[in-house]
């Protein structure tokens, strides 16, 4: 698995116990492990190849630990990420506050990273609507404000999980083809004798 | 060279080792003719993998095990110290009676506070217990009091950091009392080391800004309990670094450290459980997975060849047994650091998914900064775990590529199946040695920092029996390493088994015999066992460690 080329770096962020690992587990292995809660230590990397519109995209997914202990070094995990799946537990309003924190981090340090808000454990709401911790419309408004996609998933039933990652991969393809076009223009410019400061910057 | 080594060991085996008189634990008057360190069975041919001569004494050298209370200063006036200590012990016995009183009052208070908490936030408390992965015990129940060993960690402000059993919140007043004890003695320019009462040992280890306390009913010596507490301290450092820990408490004295340690309780719980049943910790050494030396050599070479600039240590292990270890030249791993790594891996199943990349501090190597550890299993359904320790946290893909290259080489050299084969027999039977009445043994080569031990077999079948056997070894070990009166040869006659310990500056040997054997037979058996270990050493140990 390792050593292979990765197209898009995707980072999972969110408070501990919201189910980031379960989401990845469902997507990559299509399974849901029942058992005592195992918190992630540091971060786990896993790559998955996905077909998107006639080509394949390899997503390199960084499943980070939610513990505050790793917060200071979380940047190495999301630096250069093309997409961030910011998770919150649909039944836990504090986890949504934490999600907002991550969104701020990303907006400040990774402006090119696309944000996907993901409310997890939607199966818990199926049993009892009143368990919902944050109003759906509030979250939708927030998502619109930050120009993020919003998904509600259940790793237990698999609901919406593939759709979420499919959207991530499709957006990546669409976004990079657009970027390639703009970059080509940039290359044209730099063909001239004086390199722009962008390029001199890259050499340092 | 091999012949030379044999001759040296032969010399020792012919030496007079055990005095003939006496029944129970006793001391040999004759100086034990020791093997020179580095020539004992199991000693690596090209030097050690670990920090050299790491003995038990080094671990606890700061603690004086004999003095329940000890002056921190040199104590020029012994007489004055003596009276002082007596006075303080008197104060103490009064305090301890007070403490029992307090404990009873506390019960009520704790129950009260627990009820309050439940009313306030049932959600939060449920989540806490889920996060820490343990079922919270009611600290007011008898069952809670019956535990063999409690471990508490608190900050100098008296704030709870960790409790092995029961929730920290419920124990905050108890921990306050503990801190009060520590401060009370310190106010008189003294330090509390332990309280011995009613079959309990209460042991204190002070490592500013933390205080660690154990309340044990086990047979362990105070020294050994203190050592376990130090392990817990190092475990916390491995997550935070010493520098960060100190900075936090300098900035905010009453910081709640549990915020930063959230999710690590399971690692600490696992460490405590492991210490109760794995002799690695007692021995201060690593156990090797027995394996044909040819296979091990190729595996080590493959591991050595899959190198990267930032790699410092590469460790291949299976169920807390070392398969191979490659280190950067001139860099040595400390056994404590290795044990913490083993514990980290065995405490979490999360490494089985994908590749983990986590900051980790190896406190005995360097307590001020993090390494980055790449942790992964070679295949999902094997127990072979590869641990690559890098200095560069940005180097994930390079290090990950080392793993891929290692796996490729293993398959190309055709040893992968032999390696998996060795995993099927992680332990050998003591019957292989061919010594009647011998039930079990532990042999440690001091220069290599490695030990070997057969499978624990009947009559030690239940977990309790196994822990009892380890408890006997612990007892022998503490007698052998008592810093005021160390013993080199011990023969212990018990009602269920006879034990023999033989400790030199080159090796340590602990043997367990059926109770029907005689001492003379045991001494002969020790010689025979040493010859067997010598014969099998290339299968039992890593004799040719590799370096980058």
XYZ file of C-alpha atoms in Angstrom:
752
model
C 0.000 0.000 0.000
C 2.737 2.424 0.940
C 5.095 4.096 -1.404
C 2.464 4.535 -4.043
C 1.699 7.807 -5.715
C -0.933 9.841 -3.966
C -2.986 12.354 -5.950
C -4.944 14.107 -3.289
C -4.182 14.489 0.363
C -7.337 14.281 2.434
C -7.298 14.988 6.150
C -9.873 13.950 8.728
C -10.286 16.458 11.544
C -12.594 16.732 14.518
C -13.036 16.175 18.202
C -12.132 12.842 19.716
C -14.818 10.146 19.651
C -16.808 11.687 16.792
C -15.969 8.678 14.622
C -13.299 9.769 12.147
C -11.620 6.369 12.170
C -14.932 4.559 11.776
C -15.730 6.725 8.762
C -12.412 5.850 7.116
C -12.846 2.216 8.079
C -16.277 2.124 6.435
C -15.041 3.828 3.311
C -11.779 1.880 2.861
C -12.773 -1.565 4.120
C -16.531 -1.256 4.015
C -16.908 -2.494 7.556
C -17.922 -1.242 10.960
C -16.020 -2.596 13.910
C -17.947 -3.045 17.093
C -15.962 -3.189 20.291
C -14.414 -0.953 22.888
C -13.503 2.514 21.681
C -9.927 2.732 20.443
C -8.612 6.227 20.141
C -6.209 6.946 17.313
C -2.631 7.603 18.323
C -1.000 10.373 16.327
C -2.455 9.801 12.902
C -3.014 6.899 10.574
C -2.421 7.029 6.853
C -4.276 4.958 4.313
C -4.471 5.255 0.547
C -7.451 4.348 -1.588
C -7.787 4.363 -5.335
C -11.082 5.643 -6.705
C -12.450 5.704 -10.218
C -13.723 9.146 -11.172
C -15.139 9.829 -14.602
C -12.912 7.570 -16.664
C -9.719 8.058 -14.651
C -8.545 7.004 -11.208
C -7.679 9.186 -8.271
C -5.651 7.997 -5.314
C -6.791 9.575 -2.105
C -4.182 9.628 0.644
C -6.258 9.864 3.773
C -4.807 11.120 7.048
C -6.965 10.026 9.923
C -5.817 12.265 12.764
C -6.227 11.781 16.499
C -8.829 14.028 18.064
C -6.962 14.386 21.344
C -5.859 17.871 22.267
C -2.386 16.470 22.875
C -1.702 16.317 19.170
C -3.200 19.697 18.348
C 0.114 21.530 18.313
C 1.458 19.229 15.642
C -1.724 18.813 13.656
C -0.379 21.119 10.951
C 1.963 18.478 9.600
C -1.087 16.338 8.952
C -3.183 18.930 7.145
C -0.444 20.886 5.422
C -0.942 20.756 1.673
C -4.225 18.888 2.009
C -6.596 19.228 -0.930
C -9.592 18.343 1.155
C -10.452 18.304 4.825
C -13.338 16.294 6.203
C -14.207 18.089 9.409
C -16.326 15.751 11.504
C -18.715 16.400 14.328
C -21.032 14.110 16.226
C -24.648 14.939 15.322
C -25.676 14.214 18.903
C -22.953 16.278 20.589
C -23.061 20.057 20.224
C -19.603 20.518 21.781
C -18.113 18.552 18.918
C -19.581 21.093 16.504
C -17.825 23.911 18.356
C -14.641 21.945 17.921
C -15.384 21.554 14.210
C -15.583 25.337 13.933
C -12.147 25.555 15.503
C -10.743 23.285 12.790
C -12.465 25.260 10.074
C -10.781 28.420 11.393
C -7.423 26.690 11.421
C -7.862 25.605 7.830
C -9.043 29.014 6.680
C -6.016 30.614 8.281
C -3.334 28.179 7.186
C -4.655 26.172 4.230
C -6.843 28.406 2.147
C -6.650 26.072 -0.827
C -8.042 23.178 1.131
C -11.678 22.395 0.386
C -13.762 21.809 3.480
C -16.399 19.091 3.893
C -18.433 19.254 7.049
C -19.543 15.825 8.119
C -22.099 15.111 10.818
C -21.521 11.550 11.999
C -23.607 8.874 13.687
C -26.792 9.767 11.813
C -28.173 6.317 12.670
C -28.561 7.508 16.251
C -31.049 10.096 14.995
C -33.106 7.439 13.252
C -34.069 6.050 16.634
C -34.762 9.360 18.227
C -34.925 12.677 16.425
C -34.554 14.576 19.676
C -31.005 13.333 20.016
C -29.861 15.849 17.439
C -27.478 18.203 19.227
C -27.299 21.019 16.693
C -30.056 22.361 14.470
C -29.630 21.200 10.885
C -30.385 24.620 9.404
C -27.806 26.306 11.619
C -25.178 23.926 10.330
C -26.363 24.400 6.753
C -26.078 28.193 7.132
C -22.626 27.826 8.586
C -21.589 25.519 5.749
C -22.833 28.056 3.217
C -20.912 30.812 4.975
C -17.634 28.963 4.772
C -18.438 27.526 1.321
C -18.249 23.984 2.595
C -20.159 20.905 1.533
C -22.312 19.349 4.220
C -22.893 15.622 4.685
C -24.600 13.581 7.353
C -23.235 10.063 7.514
C -23.518 6.856 9.450
C -20.505 4.575 9.482
C -22.633 1.938 11.147
C -25.114 1.666 8.280
C -22.808 3.078 5.630
C -25.286 5.811 4.796
C -23.798 8.655 2.743
C -20.194 7.536 3.352
C -19.321 6.624 -0.228
C -21.143 9.719 -1.448
C -18.967 11.893 0.750
C -15.675 10.490 -0.530
C -16.958 10.386 -4.090
C -17.692 14.081 -3.860
C -14.215 14.703 -2.449
C -12.612 12.833 -5.343
C -14.802 14.448 -7.993
C -14.166 17.914 -6.658
C -10.478 17.156 -6.672
C -10.570 16.165 -10.331
C -12.649 19.170 -11.279
C -10.589 21.513 -9.166
C -7.186 20.321 -10.404
C -8.192 20.391 -14.064
C -9.180 23.966 -13.479
C -5.931 24.588 -11.643
C -3.877 22.991 -14.397
C -5.391 25.433 -16.841
C -4.533 28.430 -14.708
C -1.123 27.034 -13.961
C -0.360 26.701 -17.630
C -0.833 30.390 -17.972
C 1.565 30.866 -15.122
C 4.159 28.727 -16.819
C 3.840 30.821 -19.936
C 4.617 33.894 -17.986
C 7.647 32.439 -16.324
C 9.134 31.391 -19.637
C 10.317 34.950 -19.886
C 13.724 35.825 -18.501
C 12.681 37.243 -15.196
C 11.014 34.662 -13.013
C 8.131 35.934 -10.958
C 8.547 36.078 -7.222
C 6.332 33.024 -6.917
C 8.899 30.871 -8.523
C 11.909 32.305 -6.776
C 9.990 31.666 -3.608
C 9.737 27.977 -4.344
C 13.460 27.548 -4.550
C 14.003 28.555 -0.974
C 36.519 -16.833 19.375
C 33.654 -19.100 20.187
C 35.954 -21.668 21.722
C 37.531 -19.005 23.822
C 34.197 -17.974 25.133
C 33.301 -21.517 26.019
C 36.453 -21.941 28.007
C 35.720 -18.858 30.042
C 32.266 -19.945 30.863
C 33.590 -23.370 31.800
C 35.834 -21.765 34.379
C 32.924 -20.227 36.079
C 30.809 -23.271 36.064
C 33.482 -25.144 37.937
C 33.788 -22.471 40.562
C 32.215 -22.905 43.940
C 28.940 -21.128 43.709
C 26.752 -22.137 46.523
C 27.551 -22.644 50.163
C 26.325 -25.905 51.558
C 24.775 -24.732 54.765
C 21.512 -23.000 55.448
C 18.016 -23.489 54.186
C 16.309 -20.315 53.077
C 17.530 -17.242 51.325
C 21.129 -16.764 52.219
C 24.255 -15.161 51.043
C 27.335 -16.731 49.566
C 30.427 -15.753 51.487
C 32.801 -16.630 48.691
C 33.124 -14.029 45.981
C 31.300 -15.306 42.948
C 33.635 -15.889 40.062
C 31.758 -13.972 37.393
C 31.994 -14.147 33.683
C 33.442 -10.973 32.306
C 30.609 -8.928 30.924
C 30.295 -9.539 27.226
C 31.321 -13.188 27.305
C 28.255 -14.689 28.951
C 25.815 -16.714 26.879
C 23.609 -14.393 24.886
C 26.113 -11.556 24.786
C 26.127 -9.889 21.409
C 29.239 -10.405 19.335
C 29.375 -6.858 18.115
C 28.396 -4.950 21.165
C 25.111 -4.186 22.733
C 21.953 -2.812 21.235
C 20.961 -1.021 24.350
C 22.361 1.511 26.701
C 25.056 -0.432 28.447
C 24.851 -2.108 31.832
C 21.392 -0.921 32.530
C 20.775 -2.513 35.823
C 18.041 -2.254 38.292
C 20.200 -0.121 40.565
C 20.565 2.550 37.894
C 16.845 2.868 37.743
C 16.295 3.469 41.366
C 19.611 4.924 42.333
C 17.955 8.120 43.439
C 15.864 6.249 45.924
C 17.226 4.858 49.086
C 15.114 1.789 49.671
C 16.032 1.374 53.325
C 14.958 4.654 54.683
C 11.271 5.075 54.886
C 11.999 8.686 55.291
C 15.192 10.132 54.032
C 16.813 13.502 54.285
C 17.207 15.112 50.891
C 20.488 16.706 51.930
C 23.646 14.848 52.826
C 22.758 14.735 56.470
C 26.041 15.694 58.130
C 24.778 15.061 61.573
C 23.569 11.505 61.561
C 22.448 11.671 65.140
C 20.246 14.661 64.489
C 18.783 13.025 61.413
C 17.954 9.982 63.388
C 15.965 11.868 65.974
C 14.346 13.897 63.280
C 13.282 10.779 61.464
C 11.926 9.216 64.599
C 9.976 12.326 65.316
C 8.572 12.369 61.852
C 7.658 8.714 61.922
C 5.771 9.449 65.071
C 3.982 12.289 63.348
C 3.297 9.904 60.607
C 1.684 7.190 62.601
C -0.601 9.866 63.949
C -1.252 11.098 60.465
C -2.007 7.656 59.162
C -4.622 7.146 61.841
C -6.043 10.468 60.849
C -5.973 9.295 57.299
C -8.167 6.292 57.992
C -10.552 8.663 59.684
C -10.486 10.933 56.724
C -11.016 8.061 54.354
C -14.252 7.177 56.074
C -15.485 10.735 55.950
C -14.446 10.928 52.372
C -16.650 8.061 51.397
C -19.689 10.097 52.220
C -18.333 13.172 50.554
C -17.362 11.327 47.420
C -20.704 9.683 47.080
C -22.262 13.066 47.443
C -20.073 14.648 44.823
C -20.640 11.788 42.470
C -24.376 12.181 42.727
C -24.030 15.893 42.116
C -22.023 15.235 39.047
C -24.483 12.753 37.675
C -27.292 15.195 38.088
C -25.363 17.917 36.383
C -24.099 16.142 33.330
C -25.010 12.545 32.774
C -23.883 12.915 29.192
C -20.397 14.058 30.097
C -19.719 11.313 32.595
C -20.855 8.639 30.199
C -18.560 10.006 27.570
C -15.622 10.139 29.939
C -15.914 6.493 30.712
C -16.232 5.616 27.066
C -13.172 7.659 26.210
C -10.965 6.173 28.843
C -12.156 2.748 27.780
C -12.758 1.506 31.287
C -15.829 1.046 33.314
C -15.800 3.505 36.108
C -15.791 1.887 39.472
C -17.523 3.230 42.473
C -14.664 4.252 44.708
C -16.827 3.836 47.784
C -17.295 0.126 47.179
C -15.307 -2.598 48.896
C -14.314 -4.029 45.546
C -12.438 -0.845 44.835
C -10.483 -1.174 48.057
C -9.635 -4.808 47.366
C -7.468 -4.157 44.320
C -3.939 -5.461 44.628
C -2.322 -2.278 43.487
C -3.683 1.198 43.103
C -1.750 3.793 41.208
C -2.452 7.495 41.385
C -0.804 10.356 39.578
C -1.398 13.902 40.691
C 0.003 17.328 40.034
C 1.763 19.316 42.711
C -1.362 21.378 43.059
C -3.058 18.159 44.171
C -5.082 17.821 40.963
C -5.784 14.286 39.812
C -4.008 13.219 36.644
C -4.586 9.473 36.610
C -6.079 6.738 38.701
C -5.823 3.080 37.803
C -9.253 2.291 39.236
C -12.208 4.597 39.632
C -12.696 8.025 38.148
C -10.237 10.753 38.929
C -13.000 13.197 39.838
C -14.323 10.951 42.560
C -10.828 10.650 43.958
C -9.887 14.289 43.916
C -10.181 14.675 47.685
C -8.148 11.511 48.282
C -5.451 12.851 46.007
C -5.610 16.130 47.883
C -4.803 14.219 51.056
C -1.877 12.528 49.332
C -0.481 15.864 48.265
C -0.999 17.175 51.764
C 1.122 14.291 53.093
C 3.877 15.028 50.646
C 3.815 18.746 51.404
C 3.657 18.178 55.138
C 6.859 16.177 55.137
C 8.516 18.511 52.686
C 7.740 21.493 54.842
C 10.209 19.991 57.299
C 12.816 19.685 54.586
C 12.252 16.017 54.241
C 10.773 13.656 51.710
C 8.213 10.952 52.110
C 9.124 7.674 50.436
C 6.662 5.169 51.784
C 4.216 4.196 54.457
C 4.026 0.598 55.600
C 0.876 -0.376 57.388
C -1.515 -3.272 57.675
C -0.169 -5.285 54.779
C -0.134 -2.238 52.524
C 2.780 -0.353 51.118
C 2.082 3.209 50.116
C 4.947 4.328 47.929
C 5.547 7.894 46.809
C 7.658 8.977 43.868
C 8.161 12.662 43.382
C 9.070 13.842 39.913
C 8.228 17.492 39.780
C 5.703 18.659 38.589
C 4.077 15.273 39.247
C 3.617 13.083 42.281
C 3.048 9.364 41.788
C 1.586 7.188 44.501
C 1.029 3.444 44.656
C -0.989 1.628 47.288
C 0.011 -2.008 47.008
C -0.826 -5.255 48.739
C 1.666 -7.186 46.612
C 4.846 -8.819 47.894
C 6.993 -6.433 45.915
C 9.612 -4.394 47.660
C 9.231 -0.669 47.986
C 12.053 -0.314 45.483
C 10.201 -2.333 42.870
C 6.961 -0.461 43.352
C 8.865 2.794 43.017
C 10.340 1.499 39.803
C 6.878 0.776 38.415
C 5.821 4.295 39.320
C 8.831 5.602 37.446
C 7.669 3.648 34.429
C 4.313 5.418 34.665
C 6.136 8.724 34.877
C 8.185 7.886 31.788
C 5.010 6.790 30.042
C 3.553 10.253 30.595
C 6.784 11.842 29.379
C 6.679 9.722 26.241
C 3.399 11.426 25.353
C 4.284 14.971 26.325
C 8.073 15.321 26.731
C 9.597 16.547 29.952
C 10.002 20.014 28.512
C 6.359 20.415 27.613
C 5.201 18.964 30.918
C 7.283 21.455 32.857
C 6.330 24.392 30.680
C 2.645 23.683 31.163
C 2.887 23.701 34.927
C 5.169 26.708 34.984
C 2.523 28.633 33.109
C -0.402 27.332 35.071
C 0.148 25.540 38.330
C -3.315 24.102 38.636
C -3.578 22.921 35.039
C -5.764 19.866 34.519
C -3.318 17.550 32.779
C -6.047 15.054 31.945
C -7.001 17.309 29.063
C -3.723 16.564 27.358
C -3.611 12.943 28.370
C -7.150 12.195 27.190
C -7.263 8.821 25.508
C -3.940 7.680 26.949
C -5.439 6.075 30.063
C -5.639 2.786 28.234
C -1.910 2.881 27.509
C -1.136 3.479 31.170
C -3.615 0.789 32.299
C -2.002 -1.631 29.889
C 1.470 -0.786 31.168
C 0.428 -1.595 34.732
C -1.153 -4.890 33.661
C 1.889 -5.785 31.601
C 4.260 -5.103 34.472
C 2.313 -7.566 36.604
C 2.837 -10.441 34.180
C 5.758 -9.704 31.866
C 9.219 -10.240 33.392
C 10.777 -7.826 30.849
C 10.171 -4.933 33.204
C 11.619 -6.704 36.212
C 14.643 -7.788 34.220
C 15.137 -4.404 32.558
C 15.705 -6.344 29.377
C 13.991 -7.386 26.177
C 12.780 -10.865 25.349
C 13.775 -12.218 21.955
C 11.581 -14.295 19.743
C 13.470 -17.608 19.351
C 14.403 -18.028 15.724
C 16.957 -19.854 13.583
C 19.977 -17.585 13.486
C 20.240 -17.777 9.696
C 16.703 -16.493 9.270
C 17.158 -13.767 11.832
C 20.350 -12.628 10.184
C 18.725 -12.258 6.777
C 15.733 -10.461 8.292
C 18.075 -8.076 10.094
C 20.060 -7.465 6.939
C 16.870 -6.713 4.998
C 15.850 -4.309 7.718
C 19.261 -2.693 7.741
C 19.237 -2.249 3.981
C 15.878 -0.500 3.960
C 17.334 2.590 5.495
C 16.654 6.283 5.287
C 18.657 9.237 6.417
C 16.320 10.209 9.213
C 15.930 6.691 10.625
C 17.455 6.106 14.052
C 15.913 2.800 15.110
C 14.094 0.087 13.239
C 12.441 -2.514 15.416
C 10.618 -5.639 14.323
C 8.576 -7.255 17.052
C 5.833 -9.741 17.646
C 3.700 -9.768 20.799
C 6.252 -7.913 22.923
C 9.078 -10.129 21.728
C 11.969 -8.685 19.811
C 12.658 -10.144 16.375
C 15.250 -7.685 15.157
C 16.550 -4.262 16.020
C 18.687 -2.043 13.829
C 20.076 1.177 15.214
C 22.066 4.078 13.958
C 25.722 3.672 14.783
C 26.540 5.173 18.184
C 22.882 5.507 19.123
C 21.619 3.186 21.817
C 18.098 2.509 22.850
C 17.355 2.289 26.530
C 15.404 -0.805 27.658
C 12.855 1.447 29.369
C 12.211 3.257 26.105
C 11.868 -0.054 24.308
C 9.386 -1.273 26.917
C 7.328 1.881 26.486
C 7.239 1.297 22.746
C 6.235 -2.334 23.221
C 3.518 -1.249 25.600
C 2.231 1.412 23.236
C 1.897 -1.130 20.464
C 0.280 -3.809 22.587
C -2.198 -1.381 24.117
C -3.878 -0.347 20.911
C -5.436 -2.255 18.077
C -5.628 0.962 16.068
C -2.191 0.318 14.532
C -3.650 -2.569 12.616
C -5.369 -0.127 10.278
C -3.136 1.601 7.785
C 0.134 3.151 8.817
C 0.412 5.183 11.978
C 2.664 8.208 12.174
C 2.875 9.600 15.625
C 5.099 11.852 17.671
C 6.733 9.985 20.523
C 9.276 10.973 23.114
C 11.788 8.340 24.241
C 12.388 9.810 27.681
C 15.586 7.927 28.483
C 17.066 8.809 25.125
C 16.054 12.444 25.081
C 13.265 13.721 27.251
C 12.983 17.112 25.607
C 11.847 16.296 22.104
C 9.744 14.043 19.951
C 10.719 11.410 17.482
C 8.263 10.439 14.791
C 7.317 6.802 14.885
C 5.988 4.897 11.902
C 4.030 1.956 13.244
C 2.450 -0.710 11.091
C 1.824 -4.405 10.920
C 3.485 -6.220 8.050
C 0.199 -7.838 7.212
C -3.205 -7.344 8.736
C -3.506 -10.824 10.183
C 0.019 -11.358 11.499
C 1.436 -10.133 14.771
C 4.587 -8.858 13.133
C 4.788 -5.184 13.837
C 7.377 -2.862 12.371
C 8.406 0.238 14.208
C 10.516 2.821 12.418
C 11.758 5.731 14.490
C 12.675 8.846 12.589
C 14.014 12.222 13.602
C 12.071 14.052 10.894
C 8.348 14.477 11.288
C 8.012 15.504 7.642
C 9.558 12.258 6.462
C 6.494 10.027 6.503
C 6.607 8.960 2.870
C 10.343 8.232 2.924
C 9.945 6.118 6.056
C 6.850 4.452 4.679
C 8.898 3.552 1.626
C 11.485 1.888 3.901
C 8.757 -0.451 5.071
C 7.826 -1.302 1.507
C 11.464 -1.959 0.600
C 11.924 -4.128 3.699
C 8.912 -6.237 2.773
C 10.076 -6.568 -0.806
C 13.530 -7.713 0.295
C 12.080 -10.228 2.745
C 10.088 -11.833 -0.031
C 12.934 -11.691 -2.508
C 15.321 -13.360 -0.075
C 12.651 -15.983 0.611
C 12.662 -15.650 4.392
C 9.183 -14.282 4.874
C 7.670 -17.712 5.337
C 10.419 -18.824 7.682
C 9.744 -15.683 9.662
C 6.031 -16.424 9.890
C 6.927 -19.980 10.847
C 8.942 -18.711 13.812
C 5.918 -16.718 14.960
C 3.997 -19.951 15.400
C 6.335 -21.074 18.166
C 7.032 -17.923 20.154
C 7.855 -19.956 23.245
C 9.771 -23.146 23.811
C 8.969 -25.756 26.398
C 11.233 -26.092 29.394
C 11.368 -29.833 28.675
C 13.641 -28.941 25.778
C 16.388 -28.257 28.304
C 16.113 -31.802 29.662
C 16.445 -31.041 33.357
C 14.038 -32.988 35.575
C 12.278 -30.951 38.262
C 13.015 -27.714 36.397
C 9.727 -25.927 35.864
C 10.733 -22.548 34.544
C 13.617 -20.110 34.393
C 14.639 -16.607 33.377
C 18.121 -15.968 32.078
C 19.350 -12.470 31.311
C 22.562 -11.580 29.560
C 23.543 -8.247 31.050
C 25.761 -7.057 28.231
C 23.170 -7.585 25.508
C 20.205 -6.483 27.626
C 18.293 -9.540 26.404
C 16.696 -12.343 28.332
C 15.179 -15.699 27.537
C 12.514 -17.655 29.299
C 10.508 -20.752 28.386
C 6.757 -20.913 28.283
C 5.130 -20.976 31.695
C 3.621 -24.442 31.945
C 1.721 -26.503 34.503
C 1.230 -26.127 37.393
C 1.172 -22.378 36.639
C -1.892 -22.417 34.424
C -4.215 -19.745 35.729
C -3.376 -16.055 35.503
C -3.148 -15.899 39.293
C -0.658 -18.755 39.358
C 1.430 -17.112 36.652
C 1.433 -13.843 38.520
C 2.368 -15.681 41.681
C 5.379 -17.198 39.927
C 6.417 -13.769 38.701
C 5.902 -12.527 42.244
C 8.402 -15.132 43.461
C 10.919 -13.990 40.893
C 10.253 -10.437 41.977
C 11.005 -11.426 45.532
C 14.277 -13.115 44.576
C 15.164 -10.173 42.381
C 14.578 -7.677 45.150
C 16.694 -9.742 47.551
C 19.476 -10.040 44.999
C 19.424 -6.321 44.238
C 18.860 -4.930 47.677
C 21.282 -2.036 47.581
C 22.317 -2.289 51.191
C 22.774 -6.049 51.187
C 22.912 -7.489 47.683
C 22.988 -11.265 47.313
C 24.566 -13.236 44.518
C 23.247 -16.709 45.282
C 19.875 -17.459 46.742
C 18.221 -20.800 47.287
C 14.655 -20.456 48.412
C 12.621 -23.387 49.639
C 8.903 -22.881 49.487
C 5.991 -25.222 50.007
C 5.005 -25.204 46.339
C 8.352 -24.824 44.638
C 12.054 -24.270 45.216
C 13.796 -21.351 43.588
C 17.329 -20.501 42.843
C 18.804 -17.152 41.899
C 22.314 -16.552 40.658
C 23.355 -13.018 39.885
C 26.798 -12.041 38.630
C 28.008 -8.944 36.864
C 27.569 -10.707 33.537
C 24.222 -12.451 33.865
C 21.203 -13.119 36.033
C 19.603 -16.514 36.340
C 16.379 -17.354 38.141
C 15.165 -20.940 38.192
C 12.043 -22.554 39.513
C 12.053 -26.231 40.552
C 9.439 -28.609 41.809
C 9.492 -28.735 45.633
C 10.814 -32.296 45.586
C 14.283 -31.386 44.310
C 17.351 -30.856 46.432
C 19.682 -27.913 46.573
C 22.608 -29.915 45.239
C 20.494 -30.971 42.257
C 19.479 -27.351 41.709
C 23.097 -26.214 41.636
C 23.911 -28.923 39.116
C 20.892 -27.923 37.111
C 22.103 -24.327 36.991
C 25.350 -25.479 35.439
C 23.559 -27.714 33.008
C 21.171 -24.932 32.042
C 24.031 -22.525 31.430
C 25.599 -25.051 29.068
C 22.284 -25.496 27.281
C 21.824 -21.730 26.870
C 25.354 -21.454 25.522
C 24.618 -24.203 23.020
C 21.343 -22.594 21.923
C 22.363 -18.966 22.222
C 22.244 -18.140 18.538
C 18.636 -19.304 18.439
C 17.611 -17.651 21.713
C 19.329 -14.299 21.329
C 20.271 -11.664 18.796
C 24.011 -12.135 18.655
C 24.849 -9.957 15.696
C 22.895 -6.726 15.954
C 23.025 -4.526 12.882
C 23.607 -0.820 12.617
C 23.019 1.795 9.945
